[in-house]
Coordinates of C-alpha atoms in Angstrom, one line a residue:
M39 CA 16.6 81.6 1.7
P40 CA 16.2 78.2 3.4
P41 CA 17.5 75.3 1.5
E42 CA 15.0 73.1 -0.3
S43 CA 14.1 70.0 1.6
V44 CA 15.1 66.9 -0.3
V45 CA 12.5 64.2 -0.3
P46 CA 14.1 60.7 -0.6
P47 CA 12.7 58.6 -3.4
A48 CA 9.9 56.2 -2.5
V49 CA 11.0 52.7 -1.8
T50 CA 9.0 50.2 -3.8
D51 CA 8.9 46.4 -3.9
D52 CA 7.8 46.5 -7.6
D53 CA 10.8 44.9 -9.1
P54 CA 9.5 42.4 -11.7
G55 CA 12.9 41.8 -13.2
G56 CA 14.5 40.9 -9.8
R57 CA 11.5 38.9 -8.8
T58 CA 11.7 36.8 -12.1
V59 CA 15.4 36.2 -11.5
R60 CA 14.8 35.0 -7.9
R61 CA 12.0 32.7 -9.1
L62 CA 14.2 31.3 -11.8
V63 CA 17.1 30.7 -9.4
T64 CA 14.7 28.9 -7.0
V65 CA 13.4 26.6 -9.8
V66 CA 16.9 25.9 -11.1
A67 CA 18.2 25.1 -7.6
L68 CA 15.4 22.7 -6.9
A69 CA 15.9 21.0 -10.3
A70 CA 19.6 20.7 -9.6
V71 CA 19.0 18.9 -6.3
L72 CA 16.8 16.2 -7.8
P73 CA 19.6 14.1 -9.4
A74 CA 21.4 13.8 -6.1
L75 CA 18.2 12.6 -4.4
Y76 CA 17.5 10.1 -7.2
L77 CA 21.1 8.8 -7.3
P78 CA 20.8 6.2 -4.4
G79 CA 17.6 4.9 -6.0
R80 CA 19.5 3.8 -9.2
V81 CA 20.3 0.5 -7.4
H82 CA 16.5 -0.3 -7.5
D83 CA 16.8 -0.5 -11.3
F84 CA 13.0 -0.8 -11.7
F85 CA 13.1 -3.9 -9.6
D86 CA 9.4 -4.2 -9.0
L87 CA 8.4 -3.5 -12.6
K88 CA 10.8 -6.2 -13.7
I89 CA 9.1 -8.6 -11.3
Y90 CA 5.7 -7.7 -12.8
M91 CA 6.9 -8.3 -16.3
R92 CA 8.6 -11.6 -15.5
A93 CA 5.5 -12.8 -13.7
M94 CA 3.4 -11.8 -16.8
R95 CA 5.7 -13.7 -19.1
W96 CA 5.5 -16.7 -16.7
W97 CA 1.8 -16.5 -16.7
A98 CA 1.5 -16.1 -20.5
A99 CA 3.6 -19.3 -20.9
G100 CA 0.7 -21.2 -19.2
N101 CA 2.0 -21.3 -15.6
P102 CA -0.1 -20.4 -12.5
L103 CA 0.3 -16.7 -11.9
Y104 CA 0.9 -16.9 -8.2
D105 CA 3.5 -19.7 -8.4
Y106 CA 6.0 -17.1 -9.8
A107 CA 8.8 -16.4 -7.3
Q108 CA 12.3 -15.0 -7.5
P109 CA 15.1 -14.7 -4.9
D110 CA 15.7 -11.4 -3.1
R111 CA 18.6 -10.2 -0.9
V112 CA 16.3 -8.7 1.8
Q113 CA 13.0 -10.5 1.6
G114 CA 14.2 -14.0 0.7
E115 CA 11.7 -14.6 -2.1
L116 CA 9.4 -12.2 -3.9
Y117 CA 6.1 -13.1 -5.6
F118 CA 3.4 -11.5 -7.7
T119 CA 1.0 -10.3 -5.0
Y120 CA -1.5 -8.0 -6.8
P121 CA -5.1 -9.0 -7.4
P122 CA -5.9 -10.7 -10.8
F123 CA -7.4 -7.5 -12.2
S124 CA -4.0 -5.9 -12.0
A125 CA -2.5 -8.8 -13.9
L126 CA -5.1 -8.3 -16.7
L127 CA -3.9 -4.7 -17.1
L128 CA -0.2 -5.5 -16.8
R129 CA -0.2 -8.6 -19.1
P130 CA -0.2 -6.6 -22.5
F131 CA 3.1 -4.9 -21.4
A132 CA 4.8 -8.3 -21.5
L133 CA 4.5 -8.2 -25.3
I134 CA 6.7 -5.2 -25.7
P135 CA 10.4 -4.7 -24.9
L136 CA 11.2 -4.1 -21.2
G137 CA 12.9 -0.8 -22.0
A138 CA 9.7 0.5 -23.7
T139 CA 7.7 -0.6 -20.6
I140 CA 10.0 1.2 -18.3
A141 CA 9.8 4.4 -20.4
I142 CA 6.0 4.2 -20.5
F143 CA 5.6 3.7 -16.7
T144 CA 8.1 6.5 -15.9
I145 CA 6.4 9.0 -18.3
L146 CA 2.9 8.1 -17.0
T147 CA 4.1 8.5 -13.4
V148 CA 5.6 11.9 -14.0
L149 CA 2.5 13.0 -15.9
G150 CA 0.4 11.7 -12.9
V151 CA 2.6 13.8 -10.6
V152 CA 2.0 17.0 -12.7
V153 CA -1.7 16.4 -13.0
T154 CA -2.4 15.6 -9.3
T155 CA -0.1 18.4 -8.0
R156 CA -2.0 20.8 -10.1
W157 CA -5.3 19.6 -8.6
L158 CA -3.8 20.0 -5.1
V159 CA -2.3 23.5 -5.4
R160 CA -4.7 25.2 -7.9
P161 CA -7.2 26.1 -5.2
V162 CA -4.5 27.4 -2.9
I163 CA -3.1 29.6 -5.7
A164 CA -6.5 31.0 -6.4
R165 CA -7.4 31.7 -2.8
H166 CA -4.2 33.5 -1.9
G167 CA -3.4 35.2 -5.3
L168 CA -0.1 33.3 -5.7
P169 CA 2.0 33.4 -8.9
R170 CA 0.4 30.4 -10.7
V171 CA 3.2 29.1 -13.0
F172 CA 6.0 29.6 -10.4
V173 CA 4.1 28.0 -7.5
L174 CA 3.0 25.0 -9.7
T175 CA 6.5 24.5 -11.0
V176 CA 8.0 24.5 -7.5
A177 CA 5.3 22.2 -6.2
V178 CA 5.9 19.7 -9.0
L179 CA 9.6 19.7 -8.3
L180 CA 9.1 19.2 -4.6
V181 CA 6.7 16.3 -5.2
L182 CA 9.3 14.7 -7.5
A183 CA 11.8 15.2 -4.6
V184 CA 9.7 13.3 -2.0
E185 CA 10.9 9.8 -1.2
S186 CA 7.6 8.1 -2.0
T187 CA 7.7 9.6 -5.5
R188 CA 11.4 8.6 -6.0
E189 CA 10.7 5.1 -4.8
T190 CA 7.7 4.8 -7.1
I191 CA 9.7 5.9 -10.1
T192 CA 12.9 3.9 -9.4
F193 CA 11.1 0.7 -8.5
G194 CA 8.6 1.1 -11.4
Q195 CA 5.5 1.0 -9.2
I196 CA 1.9 1.7 -10.2
N197 CA 1.1 4.0 -7.3
M198 CA 0.4 7.2 -9.2
L199 CA -2.3 5.5 -11.3
L200 CA -4.1 4.8 -8.0
V201 CA -3.6 8.3 -6.8
V202 CA -5.0 9.8 -10.0
L203 CA -8.1 7.6 -9.7
I204 CA -8.7 8.4 -6.0
L205 CA -8.1 12.1 -6.3
A206 CA -10.3 12.5 -9.4
D207 CA -13.1 10.7 -7.5
L208 CA -12.8 12.3 -4.1
L209 CA -11.8 15.9 -5.1
F210 CA -14.2 16.3 -8.0
A211 CA -16.8 13.5 -8.7
V212 CA -18.0 12.9 -5.1
P213 CA -18.2 16.6 -4.0
Q214 CA -20.0 17.5 -7.2
G215 CA -22.5 14.6 -6.8
R216 CA -21.7 13.0 -10.1
R217 CA -23.6 9.8 -10.9
W218 CA -20.3 8.0 -11.6
A219 CA -18.8 9.2 -8.3
G220 CA -17.0 6.2 -6.7
V221 CA -15.8 4.5 -10.0
G222 CA -12.3 5.8 -9.5
V223 CA -12.0 4.4 -5.9
G224 CA -13.6 1.1 -7.0
L225 CA -11.1 0.6 -9.8
A226 CA -8.2 1.5 -7.6
T227 CA -9.5 -1.0 -5.0
A228 CA -9.7 -3.7 -7.7
L229 CA -6.1 -3.0 -8.7
K230 CA -4.6 -2.9 -5.3
L231 CA -6.5 -3.6 -2.1
F232 CA -5.1 -0.6 -0.1
P233 CA -7.6 1.9 -1.6
G234 CA -10.5 0.0 -0.1
I235 CA -10.1 2.2 2.9
F236 CA -11.6 5.0 0.8
I237 CA -14.8 3.1 0.5
V238 CA -15.0 3.0 4.3
Y239 CA -14.4 6.7 4.2
L240 CA -17.3 7.2 1.8
L241 CA -19.5 5.3 4.2
A242 CA -18.3 7.3 7.2
C243 CA -19.2 10.5 5.2
R244 CA -22.7 9.0 4.4
R245 CA -22.0 9.1 0.7
W246 CA -24.1 6.1 0.2
W247 CA -24.4 6.3 -3.6
A248 CA -20.7 6.8 -4.1
A249 CA -19.8 4.0 -1.7
A250 CA -22.2 1.7 -3.5
V251 CA -20.8 2.6 -6.9
A252 CA -17.3 2.1 -5.7
S253 CA -18.2 -1.3 -4.2
A254 CA -20.0 -2.4 -7.4
T255 CA -17.1 -1.2 -9.6
A256 CA -14.5 -3.1 -7.5
A257 CA -16.8 -6.2 -7.6
A258 CA -17.3 -5.9 -11.4
A259 CA -13.6 -5.6 -12.1
T260 CA -12.9 -8.6 -9.8
L261 CA -15.6 -10.7 -11.5
L262 CA -14.2 -9.7 -15.0
A263 CA -10.7 -11.0 -13.9
A264 CA -12.4 -14.2 -12.5
A265 CA -14.1 -14.8 -15.8
V266 CA -10.7 -14.5 -17.7
A267 CA -8.6 -16.3 -15.1
P268 CA -10.9 -18.3 -12.8
N269 CA -8.2 -20.6 -11.2
D270 CA -5.8 -17.8 -10.4
S271 CA -8.6 -15.6 -9.1
W272 CA -9.9 -18.4 -6.8
R273 CA -6.4 -19.0 -5.5
F274 CA -5.8 -15.4 -4.8
W275 CA -9.0 -14.7 -2.9
T276 CA -9.0 -17.9 -0.9
H277 CA -5.3 -18.3 -0.1
E278 CA -2.7 -15.8 -1.4
L279 CA -4.6 -12.8 0.0
W280 CA -4.1 -14.1 3.5
A281 CA -0.5 -15.2 3.1
T282 CA 1.2 -12.0 4.4
D283 CA 4.6 -13.7 4.2
R284 CA 4.4 -13.5 0.4
V285 CA 4.6 -9.7 0.5
G286 CA 7.9 -9.5 2.4
R287 CA 9.4 -9.2 5.9
T288 CA 7.2 -7.1 8.1
D289 CA 10.0 -6.0 10.4
Y290 CA 12.0 -4.4 7.5
T291 CA 12.3 -0.6 8.0
G292 CA 10.7 0.0 4.7
N293 CA 7.4 -1.2 6.1
Q294 CA 6.1 1.9 7.7
S295 CA 2.9 0.6 9.3
L296 CA 1.8 -0.1 12.8
F297 CA 2.4 -3.8 12.2
G298 CA 5.9 -2.9 11.0
L299 CA 6.6 -0.9 14.2
L300 CA 5.4 -3.8 16.4
S301 CA 7.4 -6.3 14.3
R302 CA 10.6 -4.3 14.8
F303 CA 10.1 -4.8 18.6
T304 CA 9.6 -8.5 18.4
A305 CA 11.8 -9.5 15.4
P306 CA 12.4 -12.2 14.4
D307 CA 9.1 -13.3 16.0
K308 CA 5.8 -12.0 14.9
P309 CA 4.0 -9.4 17.2
D310 CA 0.9 -10.1 19.2
R311 CA -2.0 -9.9 16.8
L312 CA -4.4 -8.8 19.5
I313 CA -2.3 -5.7 20.3
W314 CA -2.1 -4.9 16.7
L315 CA -5.9 -5.2 16.1
L316 CA -6.6 -3.0 19.1
L317 CA -4.3 -0.3 17.7
V318 CA -5.9 -0.7 14.3
A319 CA -9.4 -0.2 15.8
V320 CA -8.3 2.9 17.7
V321 CA -6.5 4.5 14.7
T322 CA -9.2 3.6 12.2
G323 CA -12.0 4.9 14.5
Y324 CA -10.3 8.2 15.4
G325 CA -8.8 8.8 11.9
L326 CA -12.0 8.2 10.0
W327 CA -14.0 10.3 12.6
R328 CA -11.7 13.2 11.9
A329 CA -11.8 12.6 8.1
A330 CA -15.6 12.5 8.1
R331 CA -15.7 15.8 10.1
A332 CA -13.4 17.4 7.7
A333 CA -15.5 16.4 4.7
R334 CA -18.7 17.7 6.4
V335 CA -17.2 21.2 6.7
G336 CA -16.2 21.1 3.1
D337 CA -12.5 20.2 3.3
H338 CA -12.5 17.1 1.1
L339 CA -8.7 17.2 0.7
A340 CA -8.1 17.0 4.4
G341 CA -10.7 14.2 4.6
L342 CA -9.1 12.0 2.0
T343 CA -5.6 12.8 3.3
L344 CA -6.5 11.6 6.8
T345 CA -8.1 8.5 5.3
G346 CA -4.9 7.7 3.3
L347 CA -2.8 8.1 6.4
V348 CA -5.2 5.7 8.3
G349 CA -4.8 3.2 5.4
G350 CA -1.0 3.4 5.6
L351 CA -1.0 2.8 9.4
V352 CA -3.5 -0.1 9.6
S353 CA -2.3 -2.1 6.5
P354 CA 0.1 -4.9 7.6
I355 CA 2.5 -3.9 4.9
T356 CA 3.0 -0.2 3.9
W357 CA 6.1 0.3 1.9
T358 CA 7.5 3.8 1.7
H359 CA 6.4 4.2 -1.9
H360 CA 2.8 3.7 -0.7
L361 CA 2.8 6.9 1.4
Y362 CA 1.8 9.5 -1.1
W363 CA -0.6 11.0 1.5
F364 CA 2.0 13.1 3.2
I365 CA 2.1 15.3 0.1
P366 CA -1.5 16.6 0.3
A367 CA -1.0 16.9 4.1
V368 CA 1.7 19.5 3.3
V369 CA -0.6 21.3 1.0
V370 CA -3.3 21.5 3.7
F371 CA -0.9 22.8 6.3
A372 CA 0.5 25.4 3.8
D373 CA -2.9 26.6 2.8
A374 CA -4.1 26.9 6.4
A375 CA -0.8 28.7 7.4
L376 CA -1.4 31.3 4.6
G377 CA -4.6 32.3 6.5
T378 CA -7.6 30.5 5.2
R379 CA -10.5 31.4 7.4
P380 CA -14.1 30.2 7.7
S381 CA -16.6 32.1 5.5
N382 CA -18.9 32.6 8.5
A383 CA -16.2 33.8 10.8
A384 CA -17.6 36.3 13.3
V385 CA -16.8 39.9 12.6
P386 CA -16.1 42.0 15.8
S387 CA -18.7 44.7 16.5
A388 CA -17.6 48.3 16.4
V389 CA -17.9 48.6 20.1
G390 CA -14.9 47.0 21.7
A391 CA -13.4 45.9 18.4
S392 CA -10.1 47.4 19.0
S393 CA -9.6 45.7 22.4
A394 CA -10.6 42.3 20.9
A395 CA -8.7 42.5 17.7
G396 CA -5.2 42.3 19.3
P397 CA -5.5 39.0 21.2
I398 CA -7.4 37.3 18.4
G399 CA -4.9 38.4 15.9
D400 CA -2.0 37.2 18.0
Q401 CA -3.6 33.8 18.6
D402 CA -4.3 33.4 14.9
L403 CA -0.8 34.4 14.0
G404 CA 0.7 31.9 16.4
R405 CA -1.5 29.2 15.0
R406 CA -0.5 30.0 11.4
R407 CA 3.2 29.9 12.4
S408 CA 2.7 26.5 14.0
L409 CA 1.0 25.2 10.8
A410 CA 3.9 26.6 8.7
V411 CA 6.4 24.8 10.9
L412 CA 4.5 21.6 10.5
A413 CA 4.3 22.1 6.7
V414 CA 8.1 22.7 6.4
A415 CA 9.0 19.9 8.9
T416 CA 6.8 17.4 7.1
A417 CA 8.2 18.3 3.7
A418 CA 11.8 18.0 5.0
V419 CA 11.1 14.6 6.6
I420 CA 9.4 13.1 3.5
I421 CA 12.1 14.5 1.1
Y422 CA 15.0 13.1 3.2
G423 CA 13.1 9.9 3.8
V424 CA 13.5 6.7 5.8
V425 CA 15.2 4.2 3.5
T426 CA 17.0 6.2 0.7
F427 CA 20.2 7.0 2.5
Y428 CA 20.4 4.0 4.8
D429 CA 21.2 0.3 4.4
W430 CA 19.0 -1.4 7.0
G431 CA 20.6 -4.8 6.3
V432 CA 19.1 -8.2 5.4
A433 CA 18.6 -9.7 8.8
P434 CA 15.8 -9.0 11.4
V435 CA 17.1 -6.5 14.0
H436 CA 15.4 -5.5 17.3
T437 CA 14.6 -1.9 18.0
D438 CA 16.9 -1.4 21.0
N439 CA 17.0 2.3 21.9
P440 CA 14.8 5.5 21.6
W441 CA 16.9 6.9 18.7
Q442 CA 16.6 3.7 16.7
F443 CA 12.9 3.6 17.4
L444 CA 12.5 7.2 16.1
V445 CA 14.5 6.7 13.0
R446 CA 13.2 3.3 12.0
N447 CA 9.5 4.4 12.5
T448 CA 9.7 8.0 11.3
Y449 CA 6.7 7.7 8.9
V450 CA 4.6 5.8 11.4
L451 CA 5.1 8.5 14.0
L452 CA 4.6 11.3 11.5
S453 CA 1.3 9.7 10.3
L454 CA 0.1 9.5 13.9
L455 CA 1.1 13.2 14.5
L456 CA -0.7 14.3 11.3
L457 CA -3.9 12.4 12.3
V458 CA -4.1 14.7 15.4
T459 CA -2.8 18.0 14.0
L460 CA -4.0 18.2 10.3
P461 CA -6.5 21.1 10.2
A462 CA -9.9 20.9 8.6
R463 CA -10.4 24.1 6.6
P464 CA -14.0 25.1 6.4
S465 CA -15.2 26.1 2.9
V466 CA -14.2 29.6 2.0
P467 CA -15.3 31.7 -1.0
R468 CA -12.7 32.5 -3.7
P469 CA -11.2 35.9 -3.3
E470 CA -12.3 38.7 -5.6
T471 CA -10.0 38.9 -8.6
S472 CA -9.5 41.6 -11.3
R473 CA -10.8 39.3 -14.0
P474 CA -13.8 40.7 -15.9
T475 CA -17.2 39.3 -14.7
A476 CA -18.6 39.0 -18.2
E477 CA -17.5 35.3 -18.5
P478 CA -18.8 33.6 -15.4
E479 CA -19.5 30.3 -17.2
K480 CA -15.9 30.1 -18.4
L481 CA -14.5 30.8 -14.9
H482 CA -16.8 28.2 -13.5
Q483 CA -15.7 25.5 -16.0
M484 CA -12.0 26.3 -15.3
D485 CA -12.6 25.5 -11.6
R486 CA -14.2 22.2 -12.2
G487 CA -12.5 18.9 -12.1
P488 CA -12.3 16.3 -14.8
E489 CA -15.7 15.4 -16.4

């Protein structure tokens, strides 16, 4: 009698216990790395926030707001440089202890990170069926690890408030055609001039109503500040706005703009303004052209990301903590690398389908691998950073060799690369899920942004 054949047990990947352990180890490992990344930033000791509060107390004592100045090791002297509307919002914090103000700003920044990261990754999770809690937790930890976030927290900056306003507007209100679309961008512009580039983006996208609302909101907030502080407002808009030397040394490595790159070639002299303006025109034209094209095919995240990168490049001063826009760029790369395809992609006919499928599949696979490499490389660069682990000194230094040029202008060069390579993902329908279809209204509301 022949021996019975023994069938080996089926191999299965269904190991929920092991999968949970691996995810937990990943989260714990990322959380454990964060303190080491934040340790160098302890020397900042909420430096910018302390300047804000000292300036507010100076102002509350009856002194002209823009006369406030304090010595600085790198920049020589630092001033309060924000528009008067920002001062109106910051002034109440001068009435409470500094420690409480630091705690409030830090908590609000972390909450802003959590909220905005959820807005960025939630559609990716839904499209690709990813584990929601795990992916969101990892994404938040990675955003907290990025140098721009670390610098925002350790300096006590207000950047995340601006990001919340801009993303709420451009990811939800504008695409949904809300009547109040543009208010967030307008308020952000009144608080800090950099977000004004997003009004230009709305115009490039032919979102006339939203652009008008944004402009009107910025003007109304500015006029409100002028009514409360007419002298300081007049001084800011007629003089201090144009005094770029008040913001800091443009050649310092922390200034990752085109003007900063040029300044590092000519330091201690200023670069040729004509060359800078020509570069600004080219970058603005090309970047906003790509941003508007992305918005037209339905990729609003890629559109606003490209616009943020343009703003960072063309602003005379773009400190590292201003460059949040690398974070959504990584999300766009990762989503495209996971295989997002246009909803109207051509389906091969039955005749000749087998011969066509191979090359097309190989080409798509190669493209997705390239996008994954760009996502990982961008994440690695922005986590390590430009200024965290280096002391760039207090004196102007020329850029003397290719390596120094690369290291001192990393974010500028990365921004230019992303302007060219960031993909625009045409709108795709959500994948079918196993959820019951009896609650369409509930599912619809879950996918909507803030009302």
